[in-house]
Amino acid sequence: MNEIIIYEGQKTYTTKVFGLVRDLPIIPIDKGMWIASDAELVLGDVEFISRAGEEIAEYIRSFKPDYLVVAEAKSIAIAYEITKQLNHKRFIVARKNIKKYMRNYIVEQVRSITTREQQILVLTDEDIKLINKKKVCIFDDVVSTGGTINALERLVRRGGGEIVCKVCIWREGPWYRTADLKYFDILPIFVSKELYETLIKQNFNV
């Protein structure tokens, strides 16, 4: 499957994953770059959320994680379903803001492909106590450049957790190709002809 496609006015991209077919809207995120957005799918499509939770839980069950760790906020609904399927009592959300009620916490900087500004991910002291010396699975809905999942990994390690698996639904674009990431499908990025030629010169898979 092509990881990079020239944008020629396409309105949607059809994804086929977990036995379900869905059309994702193609939206601009930067000059000369567009992505197929899964936001409405993972935030509100009950059938998809349920199926994804079942399939992902089935994969990660063999790793016997004690906790699932996700970033706020798109992955939360599916993380709930995964946790329920695993019969765990809770999962852990790395927050994107420091709240007044947080007394002790650790912070990692992160830059996502969909946000222009640098963000943060936060684990509280309560989160750290839960994951310390425990087996942890990191989950995100989409991994593109790896900014978010790498920040989650750093947070978990700083909190004393042992990362036993890293999972996403889609790997997006040509950037993140580590062997330890489990993904179920690929989402291409859409680019202008000029950017396409630049990426070819960088030896990305097109």
XYZ file of C-alpha atoms in Angstrom:
206
model
C 0.000 0.000 0.000
C 1.251 3.480 -0.846
C 2.158 5.536 2.184
C 2.244 8.798 0.210
C -0.342 9.821 -2.385
C -0.490 12.966 -4.525
C -3.486 15.056 -3.507
C -5.775 15.728 -6.459
C -8.867 16.968 -4.684
C -9.907 13.671 -3.089
C -12.678 14.162 -0.524
C -12.480 10.830 1.343
C -10.281 7.808 1.865
C -11.751 4.344 2.397
C -10.247 2.324 5.231
C -10.893 -1.385 5.719
C -9.913 -2.628 9.166
C -11.328 -5.120 11.683
C -13.726 -6.269 8.969
C -15.332 -2.822 8.774
C -15.302 -0.352 5.885
C -15.402 3.365 6.596
C -14.865 6.551 4.557
C -12.619 9.072 6.294
C -12.705 12.765 5.327
C -9.463 14.133 3.909
C -8.475 17.362 5.656
C -5.562 19.813 5.295
C -3.068 19.904 8.153
C -0.174 21.878 6.689
C 0.919 23.570 3.498
C 0.894 20.885 0.831
C -0.220 18.091 3.156
C -3.556 16.410 3.929
C -4.555 13.429 6.070
C -7.524 11.080 6.314
C -9.043 12.046 9.663
C -10.282 9.287 11.967
C -11.626 11.708 14.600
C -15.339 11.111 14.040
C -14.759 7.376 13.752
C -12.881 6.794 17.003
C -14.876 9.347 18.980
C -18.404 8.330 18.065
C -18.786 5.246 15.871
C -20.015 2.696 18.435
C -19.728 -0.309 16.125
C -16.157 0.575 15.201
C -15.129 1.356 18.787
C -16.536 -1.967 20.016
C -14.946 -4.019 17.244
C -11.588 -2.294 17.601
C -11.619 -2.852 21.350
C -12.280 -6.568 20.889
C -9.618 -7.072 18.213
C -6.911 -5.078 19.971
C -7.593 -6.731 23.329
C -7.275 -10.131 21.655
C -3.845 -9.162 20.334
C -2.410 -7.677 23.526
C -3.833 -10.290 25.904
C -0.821 -12.575 25.428
C 1.497 -9.834 26.709
C -0.401 -9.849 30.032
C -0.221 -6.088 30.655
C -1.330 -4.751 34.017
C -2.358 -1.398 32.547
C -3.125 0.274 29.256
C -1.741 3.817 28.875
C -3.147 6.244 26.297
C -2.892 9.933 25.479
C -5.827 12.291 25.862
C -8.273 12.344 24.110
C -9.131 10.543 20.829
C -8.050 7.110 22.010
C -10.030 7.120 25.245
C -13.214 5.440 23.993
C -11.343 2.540 22.405
C -9.034 2.281 25.431
C -12.154 1.810 27.562
C -13.325 -1.033 25.314
C -9.904 -2.695 25.345
C -9.754 -2.463 29.129
C -13.240 -3.904 29.486
C -12.365 -6.814 27.189
C -9.270 -7.530 29.296
C -11.366 -7.464 32.489
C -9.136 -4.768 33.940
C -10.532 -2.275 36.410
C -8.954 0.825 34.912
C -6.694 2.332 32.278
C -4.441 5.375 32.494
C -4.758 8.584 30.485
C -1.790 10.895 29.966
C -3.316 14.350 30.161
C -2.486 17.243 27.820
C -2.764 19.946 30.468
C -1.568 20.460 34.011
C -4.611 20.903 36.260
C -4.717 22.700 39.606
C -5.557 19.500 41.448
C -2.348 17.847 40.250
C 0.271 18.031 42.989
C 3.018 15.722 41.783
C 3.443 14.827 38.146
C 5.903 14.182 35.357
C 5.768 15.903 31.970
C 7.030 15.116 28.481
C 7.031 17.441 25.478
C 5.344 16.225 22.311
C 4.667 17.573 18.846
C 1.942 15.908 16.790
C 1.499 16.034 13.025
C -1.994 17.485 13.533
C -0.950 20.330 15.848
C 1.261 23.272 14.954
C 2.375 23.958 18.508
C 4.304 21.822 20.904
C 2.153 20.103 23.505
C 2.741 18.212 26.722
C 1.677 14.863 28.152
C 1.307 14.500 31.907
C 1.190 11.573 34.312
C 0.156 12.284 37.894
C 1.646 10.820 41.033
C -1.360 8.477 41.281
C -0.704 7.241 37.742
C 2.948 6.674 38.535
C 2.135 4.645 41.642
C -0.097 2.397 39.541
C 2.389 1.684 36.743
C 5.567 1.505 38.834
C 7.068 -1.976 38.393
C 4.013 -3.027 36.370
C 3.636 -4.281 32.808
C 2.255 -1.587 30.522
C 0.818 -1.560 27.006
C 0.884 1.778 25.184
C -1.967 2.461 22.782
C -2.743 5.241 20.305
C -5.284 5.329 17.493
C -2.837 6.625 14.851
C 0.952 6.744 14.834
C 2.448 9.033 12.193
C 5.750 10.697 13.095
C 5.830 8.920 16.457
C 5.791 12.075 18.571
C 2.927 11.037 20.833
C 3.764 7.376 21.276
C 7.431 8.179 21.944
C 6.396 10.690 24.616
C 4.115 8.072 26.184
C 6.996 5.622 26.194
C 9.266 8.107 27.950
C 6.582 8.861 30.545
C 5.987 5.193 31.322
C 9.695 4.465 31.670
C 10.180 7.494 33.920
C 7.257 6.249 36.000
C 8.937 2.892 36.483
C 6.664 0.903 34.184
C 7.786 -1.966 31.968
C 6.546 -1.551 28.395
C 5.479 -4.935 27.047
C 3.740 -3.795 23.844
C 3.026 -0.734 21.689
C -0.144 -0.834 19.621
C -2.070 1.430 17.255
C -4.874 0.949 14.750
C -3.175 2.777 11.887
C 0.401 3.627 11.061
C 0.164 6.816 9.026
C 2.612 7.986 6.393
C 6.215 6.905 5.875
C 7.911 8.028 9.077
C 7.503 5.555 11.932
C 8.762 2.085 11.057
C 9.984 0.475 14.253
C 9.554 -3.285 14.477
C 8.088 -3.163 17.990
C 4.924 -1.301 16.953
C 1.866 -3.425 16.166
C -0.547 -1.802 13.709
C -3.562 -3.190 11.875
C -3.629 -0.991 8.769
C -1.838 1.885 7.046
C -3.221 5.349 6.369
C -1.490 7.273 3.577
C -0.723 10.950 3.737
C -1.763 13.136 0.793
C 0.687 15.714 -0.493
C 1.167 18.261 -3.244
C 3.227 17.292 -6.283
C 6.086 19.475 -5.046
C 6.191 17.797 -1.634
C 5.804 14.388 -3.266
C 9.000 14.938 -5.243
C 10.820 16.047 -2.100
C 9.773 12.915 -0.254
C 10.908 10.745 -3.169
C 14.382 12.276 -2.859
C 14.335 11.305 0.828
C 13.819 7.680 -0.261
C 10.418 7.304 1.365
C 8.161 4.531 0.156
C 5.690 5.976 -2.389
